[in-house]
Coordinates of C-alpha atoms in Angstrom, one line a residue:
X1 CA 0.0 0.0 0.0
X2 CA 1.4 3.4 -0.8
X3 CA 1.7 5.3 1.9
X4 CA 1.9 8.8 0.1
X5 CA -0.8 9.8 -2.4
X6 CA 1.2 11.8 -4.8
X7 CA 0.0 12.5 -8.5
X8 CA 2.5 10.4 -11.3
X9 CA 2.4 11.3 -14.6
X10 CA 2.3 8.5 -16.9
X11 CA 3.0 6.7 -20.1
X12 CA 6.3 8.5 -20.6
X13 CA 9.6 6.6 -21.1
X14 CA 11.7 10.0 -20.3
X15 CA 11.7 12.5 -18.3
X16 CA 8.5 14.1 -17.6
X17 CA 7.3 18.0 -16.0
X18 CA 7.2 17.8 -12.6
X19 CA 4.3 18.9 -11.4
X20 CA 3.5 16.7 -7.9
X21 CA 1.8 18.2 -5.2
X22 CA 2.0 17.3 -1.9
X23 CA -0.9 15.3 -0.5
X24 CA -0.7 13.9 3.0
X25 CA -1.8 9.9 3.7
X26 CA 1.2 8.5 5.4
X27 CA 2.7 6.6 8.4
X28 CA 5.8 8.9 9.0
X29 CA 3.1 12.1 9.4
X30 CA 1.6 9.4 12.3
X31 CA 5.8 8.6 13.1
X32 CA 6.4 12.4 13.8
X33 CA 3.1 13.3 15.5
X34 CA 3.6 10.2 17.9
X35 CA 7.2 11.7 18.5
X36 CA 6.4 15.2 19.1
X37 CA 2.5 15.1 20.0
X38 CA 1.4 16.1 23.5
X39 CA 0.6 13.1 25.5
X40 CA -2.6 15.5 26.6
X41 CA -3.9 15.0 23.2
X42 CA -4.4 11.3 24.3
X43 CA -5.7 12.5 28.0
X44 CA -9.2 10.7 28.7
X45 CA -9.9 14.6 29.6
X46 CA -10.0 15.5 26.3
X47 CA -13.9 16.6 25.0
X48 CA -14.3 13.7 21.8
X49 CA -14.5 14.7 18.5
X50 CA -13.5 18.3 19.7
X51 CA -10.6 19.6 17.5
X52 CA -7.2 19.5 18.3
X53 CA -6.3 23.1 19.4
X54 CA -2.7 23.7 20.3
X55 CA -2.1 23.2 24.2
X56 CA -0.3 26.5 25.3
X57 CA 3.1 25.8 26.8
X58 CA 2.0 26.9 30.5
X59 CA -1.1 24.4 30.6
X60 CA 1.4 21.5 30.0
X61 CA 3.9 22.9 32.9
X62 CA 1.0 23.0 35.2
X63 CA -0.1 20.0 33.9
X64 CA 3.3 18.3 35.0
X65 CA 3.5 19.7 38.5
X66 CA 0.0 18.1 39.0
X67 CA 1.7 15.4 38.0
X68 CA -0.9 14.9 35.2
X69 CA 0.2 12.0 33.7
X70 CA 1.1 10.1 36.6
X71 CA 4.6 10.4 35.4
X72 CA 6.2 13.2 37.7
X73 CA 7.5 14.2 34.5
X74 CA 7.6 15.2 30.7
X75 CA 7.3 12.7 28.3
X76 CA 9.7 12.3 25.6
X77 CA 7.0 13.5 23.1
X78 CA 5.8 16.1 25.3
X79 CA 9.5 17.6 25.7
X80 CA 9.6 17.6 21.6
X81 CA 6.4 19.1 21.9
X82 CA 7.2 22.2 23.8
X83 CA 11.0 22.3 22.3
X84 CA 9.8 22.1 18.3
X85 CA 8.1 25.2 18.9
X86 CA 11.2 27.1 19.8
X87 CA 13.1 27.1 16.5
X88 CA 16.4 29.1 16.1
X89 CA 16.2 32.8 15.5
X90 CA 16.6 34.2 12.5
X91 CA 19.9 36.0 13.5
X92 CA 23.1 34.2 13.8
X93 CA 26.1 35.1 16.3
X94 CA 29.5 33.7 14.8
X95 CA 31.7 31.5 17.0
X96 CA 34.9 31.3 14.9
X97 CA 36.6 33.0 11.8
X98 CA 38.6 29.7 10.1
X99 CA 42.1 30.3 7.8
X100 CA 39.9 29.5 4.8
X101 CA 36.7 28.2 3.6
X102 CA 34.6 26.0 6.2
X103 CA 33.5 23.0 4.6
X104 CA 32.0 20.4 8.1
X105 CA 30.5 21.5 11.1
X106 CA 29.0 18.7 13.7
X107 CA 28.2 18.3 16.9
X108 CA 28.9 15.1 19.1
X109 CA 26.2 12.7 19.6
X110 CA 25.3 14.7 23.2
X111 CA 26.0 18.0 21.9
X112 CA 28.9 18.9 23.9
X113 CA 31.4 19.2 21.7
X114 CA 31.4 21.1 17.6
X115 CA 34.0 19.7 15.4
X116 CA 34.5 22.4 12.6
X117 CA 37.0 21.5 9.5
X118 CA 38.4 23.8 7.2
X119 CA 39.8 23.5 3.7
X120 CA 42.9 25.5 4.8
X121 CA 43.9 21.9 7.2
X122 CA 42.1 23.1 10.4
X123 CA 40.2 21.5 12.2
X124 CA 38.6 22.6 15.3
X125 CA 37.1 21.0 18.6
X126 CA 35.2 22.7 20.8
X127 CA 33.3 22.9 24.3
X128 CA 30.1 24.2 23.8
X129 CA 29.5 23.6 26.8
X130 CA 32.2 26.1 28.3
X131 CA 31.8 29.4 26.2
X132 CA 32.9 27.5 22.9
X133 CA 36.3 27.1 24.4
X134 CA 38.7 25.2 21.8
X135 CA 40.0 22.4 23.1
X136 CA 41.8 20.8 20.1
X137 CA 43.6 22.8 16.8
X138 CA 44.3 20.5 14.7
X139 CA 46.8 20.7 11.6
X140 CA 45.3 18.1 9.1
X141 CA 48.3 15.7 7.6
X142 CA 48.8 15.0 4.2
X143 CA 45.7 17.0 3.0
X144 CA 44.9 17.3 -0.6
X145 CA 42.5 20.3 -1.5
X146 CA 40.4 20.1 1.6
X147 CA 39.1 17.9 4.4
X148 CA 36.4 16.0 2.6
X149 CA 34.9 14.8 6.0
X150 CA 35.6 14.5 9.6
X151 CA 33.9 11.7 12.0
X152 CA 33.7 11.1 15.8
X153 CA 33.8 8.0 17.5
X154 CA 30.7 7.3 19.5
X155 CA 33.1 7.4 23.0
X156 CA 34.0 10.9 21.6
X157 CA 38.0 9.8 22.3
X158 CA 39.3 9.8 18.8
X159 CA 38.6 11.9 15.3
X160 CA 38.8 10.8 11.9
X161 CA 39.2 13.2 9.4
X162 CA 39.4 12.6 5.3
X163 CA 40.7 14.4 2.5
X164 CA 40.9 13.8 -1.1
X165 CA 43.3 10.7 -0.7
X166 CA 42.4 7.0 0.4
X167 CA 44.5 7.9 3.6
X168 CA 41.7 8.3 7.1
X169 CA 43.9 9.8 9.8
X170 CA 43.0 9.5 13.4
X171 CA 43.6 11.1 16.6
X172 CA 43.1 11.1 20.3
X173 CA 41.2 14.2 21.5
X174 CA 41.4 13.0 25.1
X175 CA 45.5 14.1 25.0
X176 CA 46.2 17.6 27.0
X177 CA 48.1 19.7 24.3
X178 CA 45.3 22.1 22.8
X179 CA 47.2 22.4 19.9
X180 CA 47.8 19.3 17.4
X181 CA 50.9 19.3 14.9
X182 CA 51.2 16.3 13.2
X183 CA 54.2 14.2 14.5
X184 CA 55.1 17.4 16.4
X185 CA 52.8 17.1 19.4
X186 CA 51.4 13.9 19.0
X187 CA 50.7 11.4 16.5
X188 CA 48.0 11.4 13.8
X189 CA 47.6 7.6 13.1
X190 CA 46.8 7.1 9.5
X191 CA 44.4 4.1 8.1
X192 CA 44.8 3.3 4.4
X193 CA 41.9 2.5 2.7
X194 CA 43.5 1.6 -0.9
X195 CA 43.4 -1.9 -1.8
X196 CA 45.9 -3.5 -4.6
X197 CA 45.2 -2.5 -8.1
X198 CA 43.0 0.7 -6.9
X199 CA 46.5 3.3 -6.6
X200 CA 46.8 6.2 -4.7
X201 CA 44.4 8.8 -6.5
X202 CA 40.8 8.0 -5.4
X203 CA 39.4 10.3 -3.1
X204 CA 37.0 9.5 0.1
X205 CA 34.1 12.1 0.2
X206 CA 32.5 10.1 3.3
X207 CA 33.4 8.6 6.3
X208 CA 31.6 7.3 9.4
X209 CA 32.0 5.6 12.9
X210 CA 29.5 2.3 13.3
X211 CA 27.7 2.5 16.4
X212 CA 29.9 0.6 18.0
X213 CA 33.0 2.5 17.3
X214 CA 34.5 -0.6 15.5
X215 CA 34.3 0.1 12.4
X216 CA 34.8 2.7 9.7
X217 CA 32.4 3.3 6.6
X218 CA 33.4 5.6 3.7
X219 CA 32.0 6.6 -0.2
X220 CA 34.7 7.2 -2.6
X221 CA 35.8 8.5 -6.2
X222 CA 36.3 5.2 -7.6
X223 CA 32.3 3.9 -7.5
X224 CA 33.1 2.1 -4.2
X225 CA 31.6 1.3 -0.7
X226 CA 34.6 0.5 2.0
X227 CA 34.7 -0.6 5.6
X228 CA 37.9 -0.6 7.6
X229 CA 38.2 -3.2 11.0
X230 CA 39.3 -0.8 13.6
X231 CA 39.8 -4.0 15.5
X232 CA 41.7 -5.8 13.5
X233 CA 43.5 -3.0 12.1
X234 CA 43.0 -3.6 8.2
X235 CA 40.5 -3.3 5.2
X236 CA 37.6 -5.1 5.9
X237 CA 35.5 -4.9 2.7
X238 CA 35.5 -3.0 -0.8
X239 CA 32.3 -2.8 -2.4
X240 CA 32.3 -1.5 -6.0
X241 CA 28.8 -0.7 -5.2
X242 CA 27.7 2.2 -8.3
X243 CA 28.9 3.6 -11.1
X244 CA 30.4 6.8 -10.6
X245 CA 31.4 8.5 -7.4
X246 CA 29.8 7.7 -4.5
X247 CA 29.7 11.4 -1.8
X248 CA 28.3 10.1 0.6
X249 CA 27.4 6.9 2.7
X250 CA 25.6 6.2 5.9
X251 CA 24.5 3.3 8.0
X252 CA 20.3 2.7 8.3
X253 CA 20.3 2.2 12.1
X254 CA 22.4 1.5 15.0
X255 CA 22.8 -2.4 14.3
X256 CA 25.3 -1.5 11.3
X257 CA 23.9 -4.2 9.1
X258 CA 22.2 -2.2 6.5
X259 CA 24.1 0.8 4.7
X260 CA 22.3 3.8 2.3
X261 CA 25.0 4.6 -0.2
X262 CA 24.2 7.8 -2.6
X263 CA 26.4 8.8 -5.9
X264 CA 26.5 10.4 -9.0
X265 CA 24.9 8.3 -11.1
X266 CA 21.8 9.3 -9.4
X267 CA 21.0 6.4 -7.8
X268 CA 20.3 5.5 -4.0
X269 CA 20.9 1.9 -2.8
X270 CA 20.4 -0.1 0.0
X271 CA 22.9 -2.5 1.2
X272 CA 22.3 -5.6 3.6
X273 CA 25.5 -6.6 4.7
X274 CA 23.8 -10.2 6.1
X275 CA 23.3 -11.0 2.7
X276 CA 24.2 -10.5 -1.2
X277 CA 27.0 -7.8 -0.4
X278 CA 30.1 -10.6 -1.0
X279 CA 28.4 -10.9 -4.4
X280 CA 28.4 -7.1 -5.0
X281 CA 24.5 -7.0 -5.3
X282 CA 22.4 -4.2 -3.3
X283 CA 19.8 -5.3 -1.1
X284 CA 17.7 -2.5 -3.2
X285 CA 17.7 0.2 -5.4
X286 CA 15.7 3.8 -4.9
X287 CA 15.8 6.6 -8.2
X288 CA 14.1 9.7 -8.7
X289 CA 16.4 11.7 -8.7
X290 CA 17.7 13.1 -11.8
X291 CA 21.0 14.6 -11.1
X292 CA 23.9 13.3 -8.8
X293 CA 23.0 12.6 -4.8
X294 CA 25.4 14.6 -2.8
X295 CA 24.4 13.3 1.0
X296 CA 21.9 10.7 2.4
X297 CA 21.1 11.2 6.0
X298 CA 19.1 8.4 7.9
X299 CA 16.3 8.9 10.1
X300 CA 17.4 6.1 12.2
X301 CA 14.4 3.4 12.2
X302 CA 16.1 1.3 9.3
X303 CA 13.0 2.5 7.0
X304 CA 13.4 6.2 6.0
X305 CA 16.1 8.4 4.7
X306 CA 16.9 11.9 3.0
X307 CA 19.1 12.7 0.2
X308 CA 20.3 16.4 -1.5
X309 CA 20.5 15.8 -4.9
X310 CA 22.3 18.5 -7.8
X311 CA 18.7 18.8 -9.4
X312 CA 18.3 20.8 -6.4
X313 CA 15.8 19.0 -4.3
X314 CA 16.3 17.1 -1.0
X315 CA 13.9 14.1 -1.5
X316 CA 12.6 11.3 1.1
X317 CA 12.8 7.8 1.0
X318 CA 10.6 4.4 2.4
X319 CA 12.9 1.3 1.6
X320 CA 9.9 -0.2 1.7
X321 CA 9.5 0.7 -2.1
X322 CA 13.2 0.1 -3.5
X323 CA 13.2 -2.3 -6.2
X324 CA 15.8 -5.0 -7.2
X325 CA 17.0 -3.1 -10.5
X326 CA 17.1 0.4 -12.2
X327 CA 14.1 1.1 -14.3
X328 CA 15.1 3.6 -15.9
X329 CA 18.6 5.5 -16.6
X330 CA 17.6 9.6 -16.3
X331 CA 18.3 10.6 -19.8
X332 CA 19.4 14.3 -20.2
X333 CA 19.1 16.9 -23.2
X334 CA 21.2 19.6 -21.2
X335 CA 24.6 19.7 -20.6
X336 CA 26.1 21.4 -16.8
X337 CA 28.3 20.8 -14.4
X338 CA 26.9 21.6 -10.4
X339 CA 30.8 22.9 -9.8
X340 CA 30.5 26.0 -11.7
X341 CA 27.0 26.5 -13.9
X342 CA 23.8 27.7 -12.5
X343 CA 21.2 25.0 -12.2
X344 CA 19.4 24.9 -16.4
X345 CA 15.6 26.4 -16.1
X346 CA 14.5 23.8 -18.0
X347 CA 15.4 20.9 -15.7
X348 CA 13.6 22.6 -12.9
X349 CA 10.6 21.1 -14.7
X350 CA 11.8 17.9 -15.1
X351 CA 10.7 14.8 -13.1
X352 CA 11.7 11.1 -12.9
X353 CA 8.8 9.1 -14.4
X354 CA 10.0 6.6 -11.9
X355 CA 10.3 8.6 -8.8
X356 CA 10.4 6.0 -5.7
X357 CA 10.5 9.1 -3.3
X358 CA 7.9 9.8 -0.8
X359 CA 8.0 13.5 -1.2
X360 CA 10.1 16.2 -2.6
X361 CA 11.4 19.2 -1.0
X362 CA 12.7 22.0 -3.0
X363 CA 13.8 25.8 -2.3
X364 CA 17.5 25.2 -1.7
X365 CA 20.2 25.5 -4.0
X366 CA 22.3 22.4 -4.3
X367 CA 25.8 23.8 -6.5
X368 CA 29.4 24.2 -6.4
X369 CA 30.0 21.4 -3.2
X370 CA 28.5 18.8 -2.0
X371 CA 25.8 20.4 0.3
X372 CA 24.6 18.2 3.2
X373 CA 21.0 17.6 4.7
X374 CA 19.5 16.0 7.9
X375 CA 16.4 15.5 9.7
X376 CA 16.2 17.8 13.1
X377 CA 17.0 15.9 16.2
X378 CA 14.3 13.6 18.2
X379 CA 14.5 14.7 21.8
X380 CA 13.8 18.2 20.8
X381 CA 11.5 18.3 17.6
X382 CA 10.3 14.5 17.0
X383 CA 12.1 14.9 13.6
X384 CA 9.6 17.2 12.8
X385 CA 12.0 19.0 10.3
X386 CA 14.4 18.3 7.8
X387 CA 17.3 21.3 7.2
X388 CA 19.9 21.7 5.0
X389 CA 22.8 24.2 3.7
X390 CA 22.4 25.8 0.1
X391 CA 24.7 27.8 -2.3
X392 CA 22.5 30.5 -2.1
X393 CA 24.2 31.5 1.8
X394 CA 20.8 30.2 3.6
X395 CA 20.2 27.5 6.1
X396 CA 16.5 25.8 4.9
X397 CA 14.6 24.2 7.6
X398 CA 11.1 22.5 5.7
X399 CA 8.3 20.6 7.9
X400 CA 8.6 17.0 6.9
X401 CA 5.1 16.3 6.3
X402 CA 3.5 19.3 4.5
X403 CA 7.3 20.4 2.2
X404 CA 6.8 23.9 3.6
X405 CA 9.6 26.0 4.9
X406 CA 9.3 26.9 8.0
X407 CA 12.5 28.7 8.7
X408 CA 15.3 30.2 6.7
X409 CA 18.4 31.6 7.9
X410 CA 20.5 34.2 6.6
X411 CA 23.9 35.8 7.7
X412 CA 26.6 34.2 5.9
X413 CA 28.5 35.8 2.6
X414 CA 29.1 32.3 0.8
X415 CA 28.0 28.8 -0.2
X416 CA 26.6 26.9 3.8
X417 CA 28.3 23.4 2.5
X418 CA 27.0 21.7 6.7
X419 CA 24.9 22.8 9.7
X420 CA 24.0 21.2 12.6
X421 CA 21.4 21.1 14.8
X422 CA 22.3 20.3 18.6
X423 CA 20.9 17.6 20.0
X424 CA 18.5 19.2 22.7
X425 CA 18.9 23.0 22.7
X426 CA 17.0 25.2 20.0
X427 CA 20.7 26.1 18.5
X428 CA 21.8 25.1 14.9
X429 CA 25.6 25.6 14.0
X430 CA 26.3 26.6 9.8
X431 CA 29.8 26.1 7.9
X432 CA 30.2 28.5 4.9
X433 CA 32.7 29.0 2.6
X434 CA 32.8 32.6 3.8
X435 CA 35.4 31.3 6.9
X436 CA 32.8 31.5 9.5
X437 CA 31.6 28.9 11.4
X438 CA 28.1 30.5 13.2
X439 CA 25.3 29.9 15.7
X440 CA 21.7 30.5 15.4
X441 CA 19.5 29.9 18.6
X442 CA 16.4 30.5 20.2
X443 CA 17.2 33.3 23.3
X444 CA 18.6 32.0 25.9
X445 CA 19.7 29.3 24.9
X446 CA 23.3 29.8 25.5
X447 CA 26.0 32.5 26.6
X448 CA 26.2 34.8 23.9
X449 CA 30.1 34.8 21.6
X450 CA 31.3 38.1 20.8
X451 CA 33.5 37.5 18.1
X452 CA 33.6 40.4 15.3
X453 CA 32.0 40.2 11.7
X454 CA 34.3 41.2 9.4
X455 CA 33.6 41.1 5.8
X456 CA 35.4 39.3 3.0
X457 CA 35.6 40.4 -0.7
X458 CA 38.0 37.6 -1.8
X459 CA 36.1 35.1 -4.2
X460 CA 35.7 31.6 -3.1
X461 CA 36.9 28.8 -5.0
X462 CA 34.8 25.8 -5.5

């Protein structure tokens, strides 16, 4: 049964206008509002059949020191409840000024630490939790162009960091020098992800920590999936897994058997690694988009998942409908490149007569890097939300269930390539390519930085 009621165009064999409206009839509208609903809603208090109305914030706090629901406490939907309402200002405070253009900003799992990477080898650690104090500096080794993509381990003790090379450094942040010079102050261990026959000039665009810390995923330049035994020390599995780059990877749920892989050939797959992986088959295949996936981030549940895309949509995704093979290979009668060329008019019409997406989310622009997207945290929005950077020097935030925007921020002077939301507090962290890395928050939410604006007029490279 489709869970989406979405109007498909039909008897075309290429690519046909897009014109799909969003029309609600789904389970993860029911997923969010059993996330983020008040549990008053459910109350045997409640008049029937009288409409919903929203519950002000002060009923609910009176409400739980009545002890209302017999709970001494807020639930976990009720805090999303109260918390989703409190979306970050519009007006952004920076927290550092990088060397050069900021490509990755991300907090740790329990928000108290920002790791922010530059393209200029910096990469920065920092207590947010003690006036955005930096605890670590570190000098990236051997970095080719720019750090790609950093990772922490889910103990927060150790960093990975990747570059356009098939060398993963690594390196203890639990040391006591603040300051990190490779082989000068300590060691940055290096893992090498290049197999025989695959020579050193692939590049990783991806990396990430199981949930187990054990093991290492990454997306690469040459079509391939790998994984890397922290354990064991050594290459665990290479995965020629599309065909053409894959930017970005990411495991469905915290078991780390199933993997969501994304690449330029436009294609999202799903990978069981229980079964048909040693014969280089995916578990599944989702398309619908029609221009190279830049990032897939998963909603956790081992069902659903986002993607950016370079046709300049984010799109989401039920495995639920993935089929065993391609149907159809997106032809093109344009010619761009995302690096460099505005996005063509005419391809904002377009749509994948085969789209396997459950809805479609467009405003952002997706050009000149790979710009990253992720749905808002549980604890204090029930995934309400899904945000994402844009070339256009806005942060996007869209409601997940009707595609509208419900926020968009704007300070920066350049391309927001990452952003972050933090993991309880109403605060969302942006990297741009204008050297700032930035906070915006609801009031109150923190102390505030007072680190100068100053403008740049240098042009940004892609």
């Amino acid at each position: 049964m489709h869970l989406w009621r979405r109007y498909r165009n039909r008897g075309n064999s290429g690519l046909v206008p897009d014109d799909t409206t969003f029309t609600i009839d789904d389970e993860i509208s029911h997923l969010t509002k059993l996330q983020s609903e008040s549990c008053i809603y459910n109350s045997k208090a409640m008049v029937r059949n009288r409409p919903k109305m929203p519950i002000p914030v002060t009923n609910m706090l009176l409400a739980r020191e009545a002890n209302y629901s017999g709970r001494g406490r807020f639930s976990s939907a009720d805090c999303s409840h109260v918390l989703c309402r409190y979306l970050p200002r519009n007006s952004a405070t920076p927290i550092d000024r990088m060397n050069s253009e900021a490509y990755v900003s991300q907090f740790s799992i329990d928000g108290s630490l920002l790791i922010a990477g530059s393209r200029g080898s910096r990469i920065r650690v920092y207590d947010v939790d003690n006036g955005w104090k930096i605890l670590k500096d570190i000098n990236a080794q051997s970095l080719r162009w720019t750090i790609t993509d950093t990772a922490l381990s889910p103990d927060q003790r150790h960093l990975v960091y990747c570059s356009l090379t098939p060398i993963v450094h690594i390196v203890n942040l639990r040391t006591a020098m603040t300051d990190s010079r490779a082989n000068i102050t300590e060691i940055h261990e290096y893992l090498d992800f290049s197999v025989d026959g695959d020579g050193d000039d692939f590049n990783i665009y991806s990396i990430n920590f199981s949930n187990d810390g054990r093991e290492l995923i990454a997306g690469t330049s040459n079509d391939s999936i790998y994984v890397y035994d922290l354990e064991a020390n050594k290459l665990s599995m290479r995965l020629q897994a599309h065909t053409n780059d894959v930017n970005t990877v990411s495991f469905a749920d915290q078991t780390g058997h199933v993997v969501f892989s994304g690449s330029d050939d436009n294609f999202c797959k799903v990978w069981d690694r229980r079964c048909h992986v040693a014969a280089g088959k995916a578990a599944g295949i989702l398309e619908g988009h029609i221009e190279g996936i830049t990032f897939i981030d998963s909603r956790g549940d081992g069902r659903y998942f986002i993607s950016n895309g370079k046709d300049q949509t984010t799109k989401l995704w039920d495995i639920r409908r993935m089929s065993d093979t391609a149907k159809l290979s997106t032809p093109k009668t344009y010619v761009w490149d995302y690096r460099w060329m505005d996005y063509p008019s005419q391809a904002r019409k377009l749509k994948h007569p085969s789209d396997q997406s459950v809805a479609t989310y467009r405003g952002h622009s997706v050009l000149g890097t790979l710009i990253r997207c992720y749905f808002s945290p549980v604890h204090s929005t029930g995934q309400k939300y899904i945000y994402t950077g844009s070339y256009d020097k806005c942060v996007y935030v869209y409601d997940v269930v009707t595609g509208e925007i419900v926020a968009k921020y704007s300070w920066h002077d350049a391309a927001i390539r990452d952003c972050s939301w933090h993991p309880y507090y109403p605060m969302l962290v942006s990297s741009s390519w204008d050297c700032y890395v930035a906070k915006w928050e609801f009031p109150g939410t923190s102390a505030d930085t007072t680190l100068p604006r100053k403008k740049s007029s240098r042009t940004h490279l892609h």
